[in-house]
CSV table of N, CA and C in Angstrom, one decimal:
chain,number,residue,atom,x,y,z
A,144,MET,N,69.2,95.9,115.8
A,144,MET,CA,69.0,96.7,114.6
A,144,MET,C,70.4,96.2,113.7
A,145,ARG,N,70.1,95.8,112.9
A,145,ARG,CA,71.1,95.3,111.8
A,145,ARG,C,71.2,96.0,110.4
A,146,CYS,N,72.0,96.2,109.5
A,146,CYS,CA,72.3,97.0,108.8
A,146,CYS,C,73.2,96.0,107.7
A,147,LEU,N,72.6,95.7,106.4
A,147,LEU,CA,72.9,95.1,105.1
A,147,LEU,C,73.8,96.2,104.3
A,148,VAL,N,75.1,96.5,104.4
A,148,VAL,CA,76.1,97.3,103.4
A,148,VAL,C,76.3,97.0,102.2
A,149,LEU,N,75.9,97.9,101.3
A,149,LEU,CA,76.2,97.6,99.5
A,149,LEU,C,77.0,98.4,99.0
A,150,ARG,N,77.6,98.0,98.3
A,150,ARG,CA,78.2,99.3,97.3
A,150,ARG,C,78.1,98.6,96.2
A,151,HIS,N,77.1,99.8,95.4
A,151,HIS,CA,76.5,99.6,94.0
A,151,HIS,C,77.4,99.0,93.3
A,152,ALA,N,76.6,98.5,91.9
A,152,ALA,CA,77.1,97.5,91.3
A,152,ALA,C,77.9,98.2,90.3
A,153,PRO,N,78.7,98.0,89.3
A,153,PRO,CA,79.6,98.3,88.6
A,153,PRO,C,78.6,98.9,87.3
A,154,ALA,N,79.2,100.2,87.1
A,154,ALA,CA,78.3,101.4,86.2
A,154,ALA,C,79.3,101.7,85.0
A,155,GLU,N,78.5,102.3,84.1
A,155,GLU,CA,78.9,102.8,82.9
A,155,GLU,C,80.0,103.8,83.4
A,156,SER,N,80.9,104.4,82.4
A,156,SER,CA,81.7,105.6,82.7
A,156,SER,C,81.5,106.7,81.5
A,157,SER,N,80.3,106.2,80.8
A,157,SER,CA,80.6,107.7,79.7
A,157,SER,C,79.5,108.9,79.8
A,158,GLN,N,79.0,109.2,81.2
A,158,GLN,CA,78.0,109.7,81.3
A,158,GLN,C,78.6,110.6,82.4
A,159,PRO,N,78.2,111.7,83.1
A,159,PRO,CA,78.3,112.4,84.1
A,159,PRO,C,78.0,111.7,85.6
A,160,ASP,N,79.1,112.0,86.0
A,160,ASP,CA,79.2,111.0,87.4
A,160,ASP,C,77.4,110.5,88.0
A,161,ALA,N,76.5,111.6,88.5
A,161,ALA,CA,75.1,111.5,88.7
A,161,ALA,C,74.7,110.5,88.0
A,162,GLU,N,74.8,110.5,87.0
A,162,GLU,CA,73.7,109.9,86.0
A,162,GLU,C,74.0,108.7,85.6
A,163,ARG,N,75.2,108.1,86.0
A,163,ARG,CA,75.8,107.1,85.6
A,163,ARG,C,75.3,105.4,85.7
A,164,PRO,N,74.7,104.6,84.7
A,164,PRO,CA,73.7,103.9,84.8
A,164,PRO,C,74.9,102.6,85.4
A,165,LEU,N,73.9,101.8,85.5
A,165,LEU,CA,74.5,100.2,85.9
A,165,LEU,C,75.2,99.6,84.2
A,166,SER,N,76.3,99.3,84.2
A,166,SER,CA,76.6,98.5,83.2
A,166,SER,C,76.0,97.0,83.2
A,167,ALA,N,75.8,96.7,81.6
A,167,ALA,CA,75.0,95.2,81.3
A,167,ALA,C,75.3,94.2,82.3
A,168,ALA,N,77.1,94.2,82.6
A,168,ALA,CA,77.6,93.2,83.5
A,168,ALA,C,77.7,93.6,85.0
A,169,GLY,N,77.6,95.0,85.3
A,169,GLY,CA,77.5,95.2,86.6
A,169,GLY,C,75.8,94.7,87.1
A,170,ALA,N,74.6,94.9,86.3
A,170,ALA,CA,73.3,94.3,86.9
A,170,ALA,C,73.5,93.2,86.3
A,171,ASN,N,74.2,92.3,86.1
A,171,ASN,CA,74.1,90.8,85.7
A,171,ASN,C,74.9,90.7,86.8
A,172,LEU,N,76.2,90.9,87.6
A,172,LEU,CA,76.6,90.4,88.7
A,172,LEU,C,75.7,90.6,89.8
A,173,LEU,N,75.1,91.9,89.7
A,173,LEU,CA,74.1,91.9,91.0
A,173,LEU,C,73.2,90.6,91.2
A,174,ARG,N,72.6,90.7,89.9
A,174,ARG,CA,71.3,89.6,89.7
A,174,ARG,C,71.7,88.2,90.8
A,175,GLN,N,72.9,88.3,90.0
A,175,GLN,CA,73.4,86.5,90.8
A,175,GLN,C,73.9,87.0,92.7
A,176,ALA,N,74.4,87.9,92.8
A,176,ALA,CA,74.5,88.0,94.1
A,176,ALA,C,73.4,88.3,95.0
A,177,ARG,N,71.9,89.1,94.5
A,177,ARG,CA,71.0,88.9,95.5
A,177,ARG,C,70.3,87.9,96.2
A,178,GLY,N,70.7,86.9,95.3
A,178,GLY,CA,70.2,85.8,96.0
A,178,GLY,C,70.4,85.3,97.2
A,179,PRO,N,71.9,84.7,97.0
A,179,PRO,CA,72.5,84.8,98.7
A,179,PRO,C,72.5,85.7,99.5
A,180,LEU,N,72.4,87.0,99.1
A,180,LEU,CA,72.0,88.2,99.9
A,180,LEU,C,70.9,87.8,100.6
A,181,HIS,N,69.7,87.3,99.9
A,181,HIS,CA,68.7,87.4,100.4
A,181,HIS,C,68.6,86.1,101.2
A,182,THR,N,69.5,85.1,101.0
A,182,THR,CA,69.5,83.6,101.7
A,182,THR,C,69.7,84.6,103.4
A,183,LEU,N,71.1,85.0,102.8
A,183,LEU,CA,71.9,85.5,104.5
A,183,LEU,C,71.2,86.4,104.9
A,184,VAL,N,70.1,87.5,105.1
A,184,VAL,CA,69.5,88.7,105.1
A,184,VAL,C,68.1,88.6,105.1
A,185,PRO,N,67.2,87.5,105.4
A,185,PRO,CA,65.9,87.3,104.6
A,185,PRO,C,65.1,88.6,104.8
A,186,ASP,N,65.3,89.0,106.7
A,186,ASP,CA,64.5,89.8,106.9
A,186,ASP,C,64.8,91.8,107.1
A,187,THR,N,65.2,91.4,106.0
A,187,THR,CA,65.9,93.2,105.5
A,187,THR,C,63.6,94.1,104.9
A,188,ARG,N,64.0,94.8,105.9
A,188,ARG,CA,62.8,95.6,105.4
A,188,ARG,C,62.5,96.4,104.3
A,189,LEU,N,63.8,97.2,104.1
A,189,LEU,CA,63.8,98.1,103.1
A,189,LEU,C,65.4,98.4,102.6
A,190,VAL,N,65.3,98.7,101.1
A,190,VAL,CA,66.9,99.0,100.7
A,190,VAL,C,66.7,100.6,100.2
A,191,ALA,N,67.2,101.3,101.4
A,191,ALA,CA,67.7,102.7,101.0
A,191,ALA,C,69.2,102.9,100.0
A,192,HIS,N,69.5,104.0,99.1
A,192,HIS,CA,69.9,104.3,98.3
A,192,HIS,C,70.5,105.9,98.2
A,193,SER,N,72.0,106.1,97.9
A,193,SER,CA,72.1,107.2,97.6
A,193,SER,C,70.8,108.1,95.9
A,194,PRO,N,70.9,109.3,96.5
A,194,PRO,CA,70.6,109.8,94.9
A,194,PRO,C,71.4,109.8,93.7
A,195,LEU,N,72.1,109.3,93.4
A,195,LEU,CA,72.9,109.0,92.4
A,195,LEU,C,72.4,107.5,91.4
A,196,ARG,N,72.4,107.6,90.3
A,196,ARG,CA,71.2,106.2,89.2
A,196,ARG,C,72.1,104.9,89.7
A,197,ARG,N,73.4,105.0,90.0
A,197,ARG,CA,73.9,103.6,89.9
A,197,ARG,C,73.5,102.8,91.2
A,198,ALA,N,73.6,103.4,92.0
A,198,ALA,CA,73.0,103.2,93.7
A,198,ALA,C,71.1,102.9,93.9
A,199,ARG,N,70.4,104.1,92.9
A,199,ARG,CA,69.3,103.4,92.3
A,199,ARG,C,69.0,102.5,91.8
A,200,GLU,N,69.7,101.8,90.8
A,200,GLU,CA,69.3,100.6,90.1
A,200,GLU,C,70.0,99.7,91.0
A,201,THR,N,70.8,99.4,91.3
A,201,THR,CA,71.2,99.0,92.2
A,201,THR,C,70.5,98.2,92.9
A,202,ALA,N,70.1,99.8,94.2
A,202,ALA,CA,68.7,99.2,95.6
A,202,ALA,C,67.4,98.8,94.7
A,203,THR,N,67.3,99.1,93.4
A,203,THR,CA,65.9,98.6,92.7
A,203,THR,C,66.3,97.3,92.5
A,204,LEU,N,66.9,97.0,91.9
A,204,LEU,CA,67.6,94.9,91.7
A,204,LEU,C,67.8,94.4,93.0
A,205,LEU,N,68.3,94.9,94.0
A,205,LEU,CA,68.1,94.4,95.4
A,205,LEU,C,66.8,94.1,96.0
A,206,ALA,N,66.0,95.2,95.9
A,206,ALA,CA,64.9,95.1,96.6
A,206,ALA,C,64.0,94.3,95.5
A,207,GLU,N,64.2,93.6,94.5
A,207,GLU,CA,63.0,92.8,93.8
A,207,GLU,C,62.9,91.6,94.7
A,208,VAL,N,63.9,91.3,94.9
A,208,VAL,CA,64.4,89.8,95.7
A,208,VAL,C,64.1,89.7,97.1
A,209,PHE,N,64.1,90.7,97.4
A,209,PHE,CA,63.1,90.9,99.0
A,209,PHE,C,62.1,91.4,99.5
A,210,ALA,N,61.1,91.9,97.9
A,210,ALA,CA,60.3,92.6,98.0
A,210,ALA,C,59.6,93.5,99.2
A,211,VAL,N,60.9,94.3,99.1
A,211,VAL,CA,60.8,95.5,100.4
A,211,VAL,C,61.4,97.0,99.8
A,212,PRO,N,60.1,97.9,100.2
A,212,PRO,CA,60.3,99.3,99.4
A,212,PRO,C,61.8,100.0,99.3
A,213,VAL,N,61.7,100.6,98.2
A,213,VAL,CA,63.0,101.4,97.8
A,213,VAL,C,63.0,102.6,98.8
A,214,VAL,N,64.1,103.1,99.5
A,214,VAL,CA,64.0,104.4,99.8
A,214,VAL,C,65.2,105.4,99.3
A,215,GLU,N,65.3,106.3,98.8
A,215,GLU,CA,66.1,107.2,98.3
A,215,GLU,C,66.5,108.2,99.8
A,216,THR,N,67.5,108.3,100.1
A,216,THR,CA,68.1,109.3,101.2
A,216,THR,C,69.8,109.8,101.1
A,217,PRO,N,69.6,111.4,100.6
A,217,PRO,CA,70.6,112.0,100.8
A,217,PRO,C,71.7,111.8,101.7
A,218,ALA,N,71.4,111.0,103.1
A,218,ALA,CA,72.4,110.6,103.8
A,218,ALA,C,73.8,109.8,103.2
A,219,LEU,N,73.2,108.4,101.9
A,219,LEU,CA,74.3,107.9,101.4
A,219,LEU,C,74.5,108.2,100.0
A,220,ALA,N,74.4,109.8,100.0
A,220,ALA,CA,75.4,110.6,98.5
A,220,ALA,C,76.7,110.7,99.4
A,221,PRO,N,77.5,110.7,98.2
A,221,PRO,CA,78.9,110.9,98.4
A,221,PRO,C,79.3,111.8,99.4
A,222,GLY,N,80.2,111.8,100.3
A,222,GLY,CA,80.1,113.2,101.0
A,222,GLY,C,79.3,113.2,102.4
A,223,ASN,N,78.1,112.3,102.0
A,223,ASN,CA,77.3,112.4,103.3
A,223,ASN,C,76.7,111.4,104.6
A,224,LEU,N,78.1,111.0,104.5
A,224,LEU,CA,77.6,109.4,105.5
A,224,LEU,C,77.5,110.1,107.0
A,225,ASP,N,78.1,111.7,107.1
A,225,ASP,CA,77.8,111.8,109.3
A,225,ASP,C,76.1,111.7,108.7
A,226,ASP,N,75.5,111.7,108.3
A,226,ASP,CA,74.0,112.2,108.2
A,226,ASP,C,73.4,110.4,108.3
A,227,LEU,N,74.0,109.5,108.2
A,227,LEU,CA,73.4,108.0,107.9
A,227,LEU,C,73.0,107.3,109.3
A,228,LEU,N,74.4,107.8,110.1
A,228,LEU,CA,73.6,107.1,111.7
A,228,LEU,C,72.5,107.6,111.9
A,229,PRO,N,72.2,109.1,111.8
A,229,PRO,CA,70.9,109.3,112.4
A,229,PRO,C,69.9,109.0,111.9
A,230,TRP,N,69.9,108.6,110.2
A,230,TRP,CA,68.8,108.3,109.7
A,230,TRP,C,68.8,106.6,109.8
A,231,LEU,N,69.4,105.6,109.8
A,231,LEU,CA,69.5,104.5,110.8
A,231,LEU,C,69.0,104.3,111.9
A,232,THR,N,69.5,105.1,112.8
A,232,THR,CA,68.8,104.9,114.1
A,232,THR,C,67.1,105.5,114.0
A,233,ASP,N,66.7,106.0,113.1
A,233,ASP,CA,65.1,105.7,112.7
A,233,ASP,C,64.7,104.9,111.9
A,234,GLN,N,65.3,103.6,112.0
A,234,GLN,CA,64.9,102.8,111.5
A,234,GLN,C,64.8,101.7,112.1
A,235,ALA,N,63.5,100.4,111.9
A,235,ALA,CA,63.3,99.3,112.4
A,235,ALA,C,64.0,97.9,112.2
A,236,GLY,N,64.5,97.3,112.8
A,236,GLY,CA,64.5,95.5,112.3
A,236,GLY,C,65.9,95.8,111.1
A,237,THR,N,65.9,95.0,110.0
A,237,THR,CA,67.1,95.2,109.6
A,237,THR,C,66.7,95.7,108.5
A,238,ALA,N,68.0,97.1,107.8
A,238,ALA,CA,67.8,97.7,106.4
A,238,ALA,C,69.3,97.4,105.8
A,239,ALA,N,68.9,97.7,104.3
A,239,ALA,CA,70.3,97.4,103.8
A,239,ALA,C,70.3,99.1,102.6
A,240,VAL,N,71.5,99.1,102.9
A,240,VAL,CA,71.7,100.5,102.3
A,240,VAL,C,72.9,100.4,101.4
A,241,VAL,N,72.9,101.0,100.2
A,241,VAL,CA,73.2,101.1,99.0
A,241,VAL,C,73.9,102.1,98.9
A,242,GLY,N,75.6,102.6,98.6
A,242,GLY,CA,76.2,103.7,98.6
A,242,GLY,C,77.6,103.4,97.6
A,243,HIS,N,78.6,104.6,98.3
A,243,HIS,CA,79.4,104.5,97.1
A,243,HIS,C,81.2,104.4,98.4
A,244,GLU,N,82.0,104.4,97.3
A,244,GLU,CA,83.1,104.2,98.2
A,244,GLU,C,84.2,105.3,97.8
A,245,ASP,N,84.5,106.3,98.9
A,245,ASP,CA,85.3,106.0,99.8
A,245,ASP,C,84.3,105.6,100.9
A,246,ASP,N,83.1,105.9,100.7
A,246,ASP,CA,82.9,106.7,102.6
A,246,ASP,C,81.9,105.3,102.9
A,247,LEU,N,81.7,104.4,102.3
A,247,LEU,CA,80.9,102.9,103.3
A,247,LEU,C,81.9,102.3,104.0
A,248,SER,N,83.2,102.0,103.0
A,248,SER,CA,84.1,101.6,104.1
A,248,SER,C,84.4,102.3,105.3
A,249,TYR,N,85.0,103.4,105.4
A,249,TYR,CA,85.3,104.4,106.0
A,249,TYR,C,84.0,104.2,107.2
A,250,TRP,N,82.5,104.5,106.5
A,250,TRP,CA,81.8,104.6,107.7
A,250,TRP,C,81.6,103.2,108.4
A,251,VAL,N,81.4,102.6,107.6
A,251,VAL,CA,81.7,100.4,108.3
A,251,VAL,C,82.7,100.6,109.3
A,252,CYS,N,84.2,100.9,108.9
A,252,CYS,CA,85.0,100.7,109.6
A,252,CYS,C,84.8,102.0,111.6
A,253,HIS,N,84.3,103.1,111.2
A,253,HIS,CA,83.9,103.6,112.2
A,253,HIS,C,82.4,102.9,113.1
A,254,MET,N,81.8,102.6,112.6
A,254,MET,CA,80.6,101.5,113.0
A,254,MET,C,81.4,100.5,113.9
A,255,LEU,N,82.3,99.8,113.3
A,255,LEU,CA,83.3,99.0,114.3
A,255,LEU,C,84.1,99.2,115.0
A,256,THR,N,85.0,100.5,115.2
A,256,THR,CA,86.0,100.4,116.1
A,256,THR,C,85.3,101.6,116.7
A,257,GLY,N,84.9,102.8,116.4
A,257,GLY,CA,84.7,104.1,116.5
A,257,GLY,C,85.4,104.8,116.5
A,258,GLN,N,86.5,104.6,115.9
A,258,GLN,CA,87.7,105.4,115.5
A,258,GLN,C,87.8,105.6,114.0
A,259,ALA,N,88.3,106.5,113.3
A,259,ALA,CA,89.0,107.6,112.0
A,259,ALA,C,89.5,105.9,111.8
A,260,GLY,N,89.1,106.1,109.9
A,260,GLY,CA,89.9,105.3,109.3
A,260,GLY,C,89.8,104.4,108.9
A,261,ARG,N,90.0,103.5,108.0
A,261,ARG,CA,89.5,102.3,107.3
A,261,ARG,C,90.5,101.1,107.2
A,262,PHE,N,90.0,100.1,107.3
A,262,PHE,CA,91.0,98.6,106.6
A,262,PHE,C,90.5,97.9,106.1
A,263,PHE,N,89.8,97.9,105.4
A,263,PHE,CA,89.4,97.4,104.0
A,263,PHE,C,88.4,98.2,102.9
A,264,HIS,N,88.6,98.2,102.0
A,264,HIS,CA,87.4,98.8,101.1
A,264,HIS,C,86.6,97.5,100.2
A,265,PHE,N,85.5,97.8,100.0
A,265,PHE,CA,84.3,97.9,99.4
A,265,PHE,C,84.5,97.5,97.4
A,266,GLU,N,84.5,96.6,97.0
A,266,GLU,CA,84.5,96.2,95.7
A,266,GLU,C,82.9,96.2,95.3
A,267,ARG,N,82.9,96.9,94.2
A,267,ARG,CA,81.7,97.1,93.3
A,267,ARG,C,80.6,95.8,93.4
A,268,ALA,N,79.6,96.1,94.0
A,268,ALA,CA,78.9,95.1,94.6
A,268,ALA,C,79.2,93.8,95.4
A,269,GLY,N,80.5,94.4,96.7
A,269,GLY,CA,80.5,93.6,97.9
A,269,GLY,C,79.0,94.2,98.7
A,270,ALA,N,79.4,93.1,99.9
A,270,ALA,CA,78.6,93.5,101.1
A,270,ALA,C,78.9,93.4,102.1
A,271,CYS,N,78.3,93.8,103.5
A,271,CYS,CA,78.4,93.0,104.4
A,271,CYS,C,77.4,93.7,105.6
A,272,LEU,N,77.3,92.7,106.5
A,272,LEU,CA,76.5,92.7,107.6
A,272,LEU,C,77.0,93.1,108.6
A,273,LEU,N,76.2,94.5,109.3
A,273,LEU,CA,76.5,94.5,110.9
A,273,LEU,C,75.5,94.7,112.1
A,274,GLU,N,75.3,94.4,112.7
A,274,GLU,CA,74.5,94.1,113.7
A,274,GLU,C,74.9,95.1,115.1
A,275,PHE,N,74.2,95.6,114.9
A,275,PHE,CA,74.5,97.6,116.5
A,275,PHE,C,74.2,96.2,117.5
A,276,ARG,N,74.8,96.5,118.9
A,276,ARG,CA,74.4,95.9,120.0
A,276,ARG,C,73.9,97.5,120.5
A,277,GLY,N,72.3,97.1,120.8
A,277,GLY,CA,71.8,98.8,121.3
A,277,GLY,C,71.6,99.9,120.1
A,278,ARG,N,71.3,101.0,120.4
A,278,ARG,CA,71.2,102.1,119.8
A,278,ARG,C,72.7,102.0,118.7
A,279,PRO,N,72.3,102.5,117.3
A,279,PRO,CA,73.5,102.6,116.6
A,279,PRO,C,74.5,103.5,116.8
A,280,ARG,N,75.3,103.4,117.1
A,280,ARG,CA,76.5,104.2,117.3
A,280,ARG,C,78.0,103.7,117.4
A,281,PRO,N,79.0,104.9,117.0
A,281,PRO,CA,80.5,104.0,116.3
A,281,PRO,C,80.8,103.7,117.5
A,282,GLY,N,81.5,102.3,117.0
A,282,GLY,CA,82.4,101.6,118.0
A,282,GLY,C,81.3,100.3,118.8
A,283,GLY,N,79.8,100.1,118.0
A,283,GLY,CA,78.5,99.9,118.5
A,283,GLY,C,78.5,98.7,117.7
A,284,ALA,N,79.4,98.1,116.7
A,284,ALA,CA,78.7,97.2,115.5
A,284,ALA,C,79.4,95.7,115.8
A,285,ASP,N,79.2,94.9,115.8
A,285,ASP,CA,79.8,93.4,115.3
A,285,ASP,C,79.1,92.9,113.7
A,286,LEU,N,80.3,93.0,113.1
A,286,LEU,CA,80.6,92.6,111.6
A,286,LEU,C,80.2,91.1,111.8
A,287,HIS,N,79.0,90.5,111.1
A,287,HIS,CA,78.8,89.1,111.1
A,287,HIS,C,79.5,88.8,109.8
A,288,TRP,N,79.5,89.6,108.8
A,288,TRP,CA,80.3,88.9,108.0
A,288,TRP,C,80.4,90.0,106.5
A,289,LEU,N,81.3,90.2,105.8
A,289,LEU,CA,82.3,90.9,104.5
A,289,LEU,C,82.2,89.8,103.4
A,290,LEU,N,81.5,90.0,102.2
A,290,LEU,CA,81.4,89.0,101.0
A,290,LEU,C,81.9,90.0,99.7
A,291,PRO,N,83.2,89.5,99.0
A,291,PRO,CA,83.0,89.9,97.7
A,291,PRO,C,82.1,89.6,96.8
A,292,PRO,N,81.8,90.5,95.7
A,292,PRO,CA,80.8,90.3,94.7
A,292,PRO,C,80.8,88.6,94.0
A,293,GLU,N,82.2,88.4,94.3
A,293,GLU,CA,82.7,87.1,93.4
A,293,GLU,C,82.4,85.5,94.4
A,294,LEU,N,82.4,86.2,95.5
A,294,LEU,CA,81.9,84.7,96.7
A,294,LEU,C,80.1,85.1,96.5
A,295,LEU,N,79.7,85.8,96.3
A,295,LEU,CA,78.6,86.1,95.9
A,295,LEU,C,77.6,85.1,95.1
A,296,ALA,N,78.3,85.6,93.9
A,296,ALA,CA,78.3,85.1,92.8
A,296,ALA,C,78.6,83.4,92.6
A,297,ARG,N,79.1,83.0,93.5
A,297,ARG,CA,79.8,81.6,93.7
A,297,ARG,C,78.6,81.3,94.3
A,298,MET,N,78.4,81.7,95.5
A,298,MET,CA,77.5,81.1,96.3
A,298,MET,C,75.9,81.3,95.5
A,299,ALA,N,75.6,81.6,94.4
A,299,ALA,CA,74.5,81.5,94.1
A,299,ALA,C,74.5,80.7,93.0
A,300,ARG,N,75.5,79.9,92.2
A,300,ARG,CA,75.6,79.0,91.7
A,300,ARG,C,75.6,77.6,92.2
A,301,ARG,N,75.8,77.3,93.3
A,301,ARG,CA,75.8,76.3,94.3
A,301,ARG,C,74.4,75.5,94.4
């Protein structure tokens, strides 16, 4: 089982948190990054997102290039990532998840080490690919890559 983990793209700051849309620059950055993500993880079967608008808009733009379903799950809402592992266990193949900081980096570090804490943070529109050895569990993932949005955008220009 593989999991493409993506932090939402940059969003506007003028509205209540749950309703913040992607900024024009954020949407543009994601449009550049999604092609390389598709090249790196072409077997993605679905894109899940948190209930917040900026994550939903990020997931929708990402799913367009993969031509896969978009699924909302409360497990990706800020503060709910304890519910993500059971949700992920029910998925087959490769799933993409779009969520928020600081939750995503803590979750990824926990999946890699099995311990609490984190040793990196996701930039907006940054991504990583985890592969689980067997059933998804804390400490059971390998990190294939971790890419900031600038490198993804640079890959798109090559």
